[in-house]
CSV table of C-alpha atoms and ligand atoms in Angstrom, one decimal:
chain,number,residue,atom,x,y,z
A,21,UNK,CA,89.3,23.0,46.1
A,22,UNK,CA,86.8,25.5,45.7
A,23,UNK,CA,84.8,23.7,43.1
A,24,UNK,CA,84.4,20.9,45.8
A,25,UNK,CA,83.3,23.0,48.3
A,26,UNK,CA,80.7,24.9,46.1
A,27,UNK,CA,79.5,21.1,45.6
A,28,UNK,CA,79.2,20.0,49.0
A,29,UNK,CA,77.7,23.4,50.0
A,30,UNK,CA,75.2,23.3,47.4
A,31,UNK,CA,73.9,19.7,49.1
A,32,UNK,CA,73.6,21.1,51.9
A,33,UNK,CA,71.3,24.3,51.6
A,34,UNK,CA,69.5,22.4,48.8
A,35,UNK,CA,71.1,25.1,46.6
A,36,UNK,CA,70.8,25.0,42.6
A,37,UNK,CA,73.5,27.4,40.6
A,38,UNK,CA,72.4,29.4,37.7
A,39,UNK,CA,74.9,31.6,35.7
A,40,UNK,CA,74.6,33.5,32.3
A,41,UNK,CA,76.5,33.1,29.5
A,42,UNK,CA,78.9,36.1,30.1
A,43,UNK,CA,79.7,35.0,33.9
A,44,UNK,CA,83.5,33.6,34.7
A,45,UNK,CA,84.3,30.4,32.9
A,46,UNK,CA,85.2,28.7,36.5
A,47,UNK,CA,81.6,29.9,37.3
A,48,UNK,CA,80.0,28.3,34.1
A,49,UNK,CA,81.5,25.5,35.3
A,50,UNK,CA,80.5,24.7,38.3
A,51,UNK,CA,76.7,25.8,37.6
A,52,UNK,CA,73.7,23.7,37.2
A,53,UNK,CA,72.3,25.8,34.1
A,54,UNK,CA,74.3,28.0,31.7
A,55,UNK,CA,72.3,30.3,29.5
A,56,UNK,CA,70.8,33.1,28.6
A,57,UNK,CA,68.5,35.5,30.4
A,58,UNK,CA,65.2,33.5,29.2
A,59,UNK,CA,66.4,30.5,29.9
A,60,UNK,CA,67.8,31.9,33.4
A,61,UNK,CA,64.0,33.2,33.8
A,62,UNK,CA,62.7,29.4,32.8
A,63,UNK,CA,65.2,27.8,35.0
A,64,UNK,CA,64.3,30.2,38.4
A,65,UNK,CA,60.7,29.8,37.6
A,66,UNK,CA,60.9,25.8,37.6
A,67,UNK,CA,63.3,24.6,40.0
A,68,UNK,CA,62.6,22.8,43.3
A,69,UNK,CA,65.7,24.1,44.7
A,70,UNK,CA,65.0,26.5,47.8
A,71,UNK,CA,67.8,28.6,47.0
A,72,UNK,CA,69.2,29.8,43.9
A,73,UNK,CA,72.5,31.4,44.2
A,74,UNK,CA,72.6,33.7,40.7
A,75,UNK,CA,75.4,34.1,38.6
A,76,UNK,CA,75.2,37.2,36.5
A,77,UNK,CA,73.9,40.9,37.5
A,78,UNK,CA,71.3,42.3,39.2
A,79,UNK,CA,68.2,42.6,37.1
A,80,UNK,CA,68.6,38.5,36.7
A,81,UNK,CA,68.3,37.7,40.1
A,82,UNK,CA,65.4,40.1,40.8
A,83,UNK,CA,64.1,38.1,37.8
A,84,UNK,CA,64.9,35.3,39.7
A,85,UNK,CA,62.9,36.4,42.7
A,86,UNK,CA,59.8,37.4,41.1
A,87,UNK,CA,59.2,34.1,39.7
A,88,UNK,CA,60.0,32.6,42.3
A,89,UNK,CA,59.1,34.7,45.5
A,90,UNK,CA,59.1,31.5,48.1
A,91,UNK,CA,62.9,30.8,47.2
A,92,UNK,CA,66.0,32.3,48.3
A,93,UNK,CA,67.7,34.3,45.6
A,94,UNK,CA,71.1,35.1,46.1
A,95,UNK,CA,73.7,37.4,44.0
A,96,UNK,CA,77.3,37.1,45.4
A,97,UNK,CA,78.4,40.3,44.7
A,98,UNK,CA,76.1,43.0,45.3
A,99,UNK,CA,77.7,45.4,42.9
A,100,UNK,CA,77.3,43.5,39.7
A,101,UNK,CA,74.8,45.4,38.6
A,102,UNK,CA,73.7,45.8,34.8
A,103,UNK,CA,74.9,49.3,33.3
A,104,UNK,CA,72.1,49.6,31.0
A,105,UNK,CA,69.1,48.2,33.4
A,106,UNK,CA,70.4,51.4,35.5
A,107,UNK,CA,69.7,54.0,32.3
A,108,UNK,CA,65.9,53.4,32.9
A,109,UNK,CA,63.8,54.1,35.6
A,110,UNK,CA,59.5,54.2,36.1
A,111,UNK,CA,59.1,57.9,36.1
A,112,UNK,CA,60.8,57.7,32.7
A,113,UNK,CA,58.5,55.1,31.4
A,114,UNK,CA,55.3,56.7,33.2
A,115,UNK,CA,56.1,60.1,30.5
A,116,UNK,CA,56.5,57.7,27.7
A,117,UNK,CA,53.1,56.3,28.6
A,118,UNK,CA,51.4,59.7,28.4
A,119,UNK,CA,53.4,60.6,25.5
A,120,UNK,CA,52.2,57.5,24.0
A,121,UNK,CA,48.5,56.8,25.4
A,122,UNK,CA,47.4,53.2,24.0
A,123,UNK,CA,50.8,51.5,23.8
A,124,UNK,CA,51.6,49.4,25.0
A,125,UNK,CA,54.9,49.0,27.1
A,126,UNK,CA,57.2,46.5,25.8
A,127,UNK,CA,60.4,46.4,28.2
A,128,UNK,CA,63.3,44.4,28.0
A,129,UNK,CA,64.5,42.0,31.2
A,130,UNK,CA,67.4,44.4,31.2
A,131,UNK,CA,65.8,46.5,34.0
A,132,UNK,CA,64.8,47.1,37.7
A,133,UNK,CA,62.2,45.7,39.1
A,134,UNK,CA,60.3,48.8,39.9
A,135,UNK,CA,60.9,49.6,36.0
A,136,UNK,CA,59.1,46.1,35.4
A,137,UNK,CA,56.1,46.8,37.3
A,138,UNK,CA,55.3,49.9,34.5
A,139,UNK,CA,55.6,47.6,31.9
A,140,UNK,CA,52.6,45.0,29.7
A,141,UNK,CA,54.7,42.4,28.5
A,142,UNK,CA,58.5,41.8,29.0
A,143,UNK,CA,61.2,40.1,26.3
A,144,UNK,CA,64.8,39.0,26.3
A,145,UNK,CA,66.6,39.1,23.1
A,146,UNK,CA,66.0,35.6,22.7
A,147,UNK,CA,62.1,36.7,22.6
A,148,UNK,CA,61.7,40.6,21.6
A,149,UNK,CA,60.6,40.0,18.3
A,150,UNK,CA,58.5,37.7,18.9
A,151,UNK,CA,56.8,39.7,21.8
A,152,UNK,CA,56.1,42.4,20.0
A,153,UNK,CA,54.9,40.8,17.3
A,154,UNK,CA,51.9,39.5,19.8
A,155,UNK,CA,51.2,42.3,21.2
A,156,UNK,CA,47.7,43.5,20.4
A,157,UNK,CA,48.0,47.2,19.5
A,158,UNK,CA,50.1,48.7,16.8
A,159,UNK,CA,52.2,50.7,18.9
A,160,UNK,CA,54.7,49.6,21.4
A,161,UNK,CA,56.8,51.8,24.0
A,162,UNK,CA,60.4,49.9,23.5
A,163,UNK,CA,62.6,50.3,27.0
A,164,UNK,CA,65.4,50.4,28.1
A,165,UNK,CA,67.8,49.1,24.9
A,166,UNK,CA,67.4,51.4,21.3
A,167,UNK,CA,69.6,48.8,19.5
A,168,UNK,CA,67.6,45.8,20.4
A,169,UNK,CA,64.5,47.9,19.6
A,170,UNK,CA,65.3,49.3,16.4
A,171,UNK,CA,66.7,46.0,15.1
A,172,UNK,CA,63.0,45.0,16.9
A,173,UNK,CA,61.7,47.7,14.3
A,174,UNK,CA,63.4,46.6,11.4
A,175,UNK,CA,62.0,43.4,11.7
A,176,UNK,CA,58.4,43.8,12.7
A,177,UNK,CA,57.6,47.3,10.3
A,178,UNK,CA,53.6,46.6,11.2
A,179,UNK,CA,54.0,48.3,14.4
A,180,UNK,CA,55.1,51.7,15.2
A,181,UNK,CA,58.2,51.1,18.4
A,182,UNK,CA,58.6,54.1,20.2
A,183,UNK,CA,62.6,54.0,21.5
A,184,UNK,CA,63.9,55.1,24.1
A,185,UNK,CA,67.8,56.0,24.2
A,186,UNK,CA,69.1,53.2,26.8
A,187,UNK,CA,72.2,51.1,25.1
A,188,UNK,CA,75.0,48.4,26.6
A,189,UNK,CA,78.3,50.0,26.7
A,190,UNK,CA,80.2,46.7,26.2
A,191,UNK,CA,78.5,46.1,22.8
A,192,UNK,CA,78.2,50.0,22.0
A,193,UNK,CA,81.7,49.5,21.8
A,194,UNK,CA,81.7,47.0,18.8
A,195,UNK,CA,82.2,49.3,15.7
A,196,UNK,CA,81.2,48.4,11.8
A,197,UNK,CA,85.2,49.2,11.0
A,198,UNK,CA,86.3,45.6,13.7
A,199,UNK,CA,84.1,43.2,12.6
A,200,UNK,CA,85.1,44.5,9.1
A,201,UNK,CA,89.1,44.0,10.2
A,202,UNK,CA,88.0,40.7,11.8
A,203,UNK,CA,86.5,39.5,8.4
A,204,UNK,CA,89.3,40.1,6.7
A,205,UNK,CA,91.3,38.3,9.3
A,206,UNK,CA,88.8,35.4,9.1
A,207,UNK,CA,87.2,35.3,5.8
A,208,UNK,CA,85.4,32.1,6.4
A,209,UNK,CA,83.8,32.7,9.4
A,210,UNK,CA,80.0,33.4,10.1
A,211,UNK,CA,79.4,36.6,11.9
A,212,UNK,CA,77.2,35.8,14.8
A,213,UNK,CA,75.9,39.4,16.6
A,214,UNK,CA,73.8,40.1,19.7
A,215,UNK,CA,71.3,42.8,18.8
A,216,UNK,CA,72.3,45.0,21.7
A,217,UNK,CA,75.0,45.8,19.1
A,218,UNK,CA,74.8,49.0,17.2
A,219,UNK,CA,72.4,48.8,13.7
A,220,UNK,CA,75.3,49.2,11.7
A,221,UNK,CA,77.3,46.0,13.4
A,222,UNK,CA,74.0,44.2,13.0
A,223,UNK,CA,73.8,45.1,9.5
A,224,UNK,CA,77.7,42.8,9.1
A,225,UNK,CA,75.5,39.6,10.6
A,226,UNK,CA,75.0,36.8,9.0
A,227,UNK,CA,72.7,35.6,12.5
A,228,UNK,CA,71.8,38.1,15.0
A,229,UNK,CA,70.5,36.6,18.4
A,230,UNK,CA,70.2,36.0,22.1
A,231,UNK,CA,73.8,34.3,23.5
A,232,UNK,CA,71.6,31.1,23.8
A,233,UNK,CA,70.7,32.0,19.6
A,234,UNK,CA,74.3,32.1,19.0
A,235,UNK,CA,75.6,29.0,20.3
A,236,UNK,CA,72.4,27.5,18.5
A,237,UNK,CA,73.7,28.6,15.5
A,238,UNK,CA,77.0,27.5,16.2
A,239,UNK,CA,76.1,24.1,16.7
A,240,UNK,CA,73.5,24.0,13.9
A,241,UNK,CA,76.1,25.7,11.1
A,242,UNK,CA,77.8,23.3,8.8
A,243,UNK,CA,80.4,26.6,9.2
A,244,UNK,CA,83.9,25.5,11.5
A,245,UNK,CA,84.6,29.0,12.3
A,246,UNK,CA,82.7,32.0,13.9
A,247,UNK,CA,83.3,35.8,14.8
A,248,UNK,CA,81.4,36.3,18.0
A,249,UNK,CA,80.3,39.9,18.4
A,250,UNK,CA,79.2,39.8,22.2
A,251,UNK,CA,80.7,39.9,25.3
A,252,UNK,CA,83.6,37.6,25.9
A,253,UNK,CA,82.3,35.1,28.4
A,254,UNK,CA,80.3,33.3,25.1
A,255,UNK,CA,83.4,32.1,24.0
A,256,UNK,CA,84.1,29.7,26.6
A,257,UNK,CA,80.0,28.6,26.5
A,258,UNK,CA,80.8,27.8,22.8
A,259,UNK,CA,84.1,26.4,22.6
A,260,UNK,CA,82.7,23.7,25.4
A,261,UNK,CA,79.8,22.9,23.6
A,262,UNK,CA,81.6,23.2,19.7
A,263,UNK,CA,84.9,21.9,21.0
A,264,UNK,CA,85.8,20.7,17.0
A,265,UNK,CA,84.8,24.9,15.7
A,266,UNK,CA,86.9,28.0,16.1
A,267,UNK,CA,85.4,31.0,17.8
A,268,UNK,CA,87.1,35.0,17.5
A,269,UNK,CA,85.9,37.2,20.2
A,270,UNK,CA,86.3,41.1,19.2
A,271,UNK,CA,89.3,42.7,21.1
A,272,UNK,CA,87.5,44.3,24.5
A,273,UNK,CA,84.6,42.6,24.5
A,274,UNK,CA,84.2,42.2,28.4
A,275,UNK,CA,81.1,43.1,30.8
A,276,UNK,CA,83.0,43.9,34.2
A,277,UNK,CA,80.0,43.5,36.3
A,278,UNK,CA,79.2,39.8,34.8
A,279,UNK,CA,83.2,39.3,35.9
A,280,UNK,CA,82.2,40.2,39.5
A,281,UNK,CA,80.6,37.0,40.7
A,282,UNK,CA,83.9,34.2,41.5
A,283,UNK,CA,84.6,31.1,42.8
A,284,UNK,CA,85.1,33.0,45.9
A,285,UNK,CA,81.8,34.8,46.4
A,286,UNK,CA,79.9,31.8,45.7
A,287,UNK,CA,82.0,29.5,49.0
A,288,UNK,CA,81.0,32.9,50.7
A,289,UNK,CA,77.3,33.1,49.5
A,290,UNK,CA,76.3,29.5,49.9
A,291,UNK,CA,78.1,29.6,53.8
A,292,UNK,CA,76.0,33.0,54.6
A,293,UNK,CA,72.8,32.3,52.7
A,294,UNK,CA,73.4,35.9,51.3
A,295,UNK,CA,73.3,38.5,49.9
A,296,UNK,CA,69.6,37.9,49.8
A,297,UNK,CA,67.6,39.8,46.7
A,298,UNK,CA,64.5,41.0,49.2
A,299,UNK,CA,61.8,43.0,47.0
A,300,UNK,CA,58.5,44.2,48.1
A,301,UNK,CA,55.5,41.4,47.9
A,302,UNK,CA,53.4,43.8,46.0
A,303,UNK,CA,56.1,45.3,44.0
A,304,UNK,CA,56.0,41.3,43.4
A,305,UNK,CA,53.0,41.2,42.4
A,306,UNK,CA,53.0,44.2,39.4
A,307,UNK,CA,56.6,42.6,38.6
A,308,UNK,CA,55.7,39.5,37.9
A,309,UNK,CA,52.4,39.9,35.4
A,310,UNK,CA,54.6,41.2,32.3
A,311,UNK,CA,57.6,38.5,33.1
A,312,UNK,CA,55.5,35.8,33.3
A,313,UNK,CA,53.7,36.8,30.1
A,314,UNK,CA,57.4,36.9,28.6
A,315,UNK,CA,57.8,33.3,30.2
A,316,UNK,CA,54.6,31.7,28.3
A,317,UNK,CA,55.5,33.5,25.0
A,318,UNK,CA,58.6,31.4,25.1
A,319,UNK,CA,61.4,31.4,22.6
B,406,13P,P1,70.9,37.3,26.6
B,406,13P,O1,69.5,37.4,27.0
B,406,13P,O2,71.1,37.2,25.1
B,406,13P,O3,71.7,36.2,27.3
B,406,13P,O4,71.7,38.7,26.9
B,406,13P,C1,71.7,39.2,28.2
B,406,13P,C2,72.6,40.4,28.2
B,406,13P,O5,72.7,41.0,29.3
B,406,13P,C3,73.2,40.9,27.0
B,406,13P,O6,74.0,41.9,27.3
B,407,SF4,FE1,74.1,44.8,31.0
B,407,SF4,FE2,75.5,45.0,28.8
B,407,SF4,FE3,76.5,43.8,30.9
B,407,SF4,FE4,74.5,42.7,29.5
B,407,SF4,S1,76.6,43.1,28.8
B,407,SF4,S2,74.7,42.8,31.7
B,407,SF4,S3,73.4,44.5,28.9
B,407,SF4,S4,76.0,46.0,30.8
């Protein structure tokens, strides 16, 4: 069986497994750590392991290797990489900075390392608000993701966020009119949304927060039944940890390139020590001030 192999193989190289939230349920289930991308940053920067064979997409395992430049940070499948990390890159920030002299640059984990080493102080969703709350100046540069900054905005108004137009297309997709039509379906349910959703999805909420935030909720909530508006992989994450509450995923709800890492291409990873993440030790270097400043803010 795969799952036994993975186990054995994981002795061996002295191997720890970390996988998002959103990654195949058989992958959730053989990992050592499930969550979401700060708690996947807390993980990589803690663990003893020497190799951590990442489960998600790209911008998690660079993560991964910046905290942690001695280890060996794997991603099975070198294509899963995260469609909206890809909308940004540093020249782009570099204009926002002298558009906007004195922000400071406020940049979600959702992006390249080389987009990282522009930035002050990185956040997850788990953390944004918080982030920019701290920040010392009244005006942030907010990259790559507008929803997660303008919901950022509506919830810090002391600060001016400067946006910039990135989005997620899987929860771009989730439209005001079918969490309405799921509502109606499900009129008991709580409506639990990731704020990479659209302001006017958000605005349906009765919780908005990180995957990690949601299944919080879910287990803190005297409510049985829930409509989950993120991507699909959540679902199996909650109805293992809430096994006695009901969960409804929106129809479509799927990131391909979390789907890309199996069973499979872990056996393969763990046999091959590879593919290796390799970045640059002083790309390292400017990488790894704003993500470890998003590390000690915490949640
Ligand atoms: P979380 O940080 O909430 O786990 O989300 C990561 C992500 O990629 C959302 O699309
Ligand atoms: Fe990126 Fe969206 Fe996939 Fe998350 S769900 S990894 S933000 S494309």
């Amino acid at each position: 069986m795969l799952a036994e192999r993975i186990e054995r193989l994981k002795r061996e190289r002295n191997a720890i497994i970390l996988a998002h939230n959103y990654s195949l349920p058989e992958v959730q289930d053989v990992a050592d750590f499930v969550g979401d991308s700060l708690g996947l940053s807390i993980q990589a920067s803690e663990t003893d392991a020497e190799v951590i064979v990442f489960c998600g997409v790209d911008f998690m395992a660079e993560s991964a290797k910046i905290l942690s430049p001695s280890k060996k940070v794997i991603l099975p499948e070198e294509g899963a990489k995260c469609a909206m990390a890809a909308m940004c890159t540093p020249r782009m920030i570099q204009e926002m900075k002298e558009k906007h002299p004195g922000a400071w640059v406020v940049g979600y984990v959702n992006s390249s390392a080389e987009c990282k080493a522009e930035m002050d102080v990185c956040c997850t969703s788990a953390n944004a608000v918080k982030v920019v709350r701290s920040v010392e100046v009244k005006e942030v540069i907010f990259v790559p993701d507008s929803n997660l900054g303008l919901y950022v905005q509506s919830q810090v108004p002391e600060k001016k966020v400067h946006l910039w137009p990135g989005f997620c297309p899987t929860h771009q997709a989730f439209t005001a009119e079918m969490v309405r039509r799921a509502k109606e379906e499900h009129p008991g349910a709580e409506v639990l949304v990731h704020p990479e959703a659209r302001p006017e999805v958000i605005a349906l909420a009765d919780m908005v927060g990180s995957t990690e935030g949601i299944l919080r909720r879910a287990l803190s909530s005297d409510t049985k039944e829930f409509i989950i508006v993120t991507e699909l992989g959540m679902v199996h994450r909650l109805e293992k940890e809430a096994p006695g509450k009901r969960f409804y995923e929106i129809p479509g709800s799927v990131c391909p390139t979390m789907k890309m890492v199996t069973l499979g291409s872990i056996v393969r990873s763990l046999e091959e020590l590879g593919p290796e993440i390799h970045l640059d030790p002083g790309l390292i270097e400017r990488a790894r001030i704003p993500l470890e400043r998003m590390v000690a803010i915490g949640r």
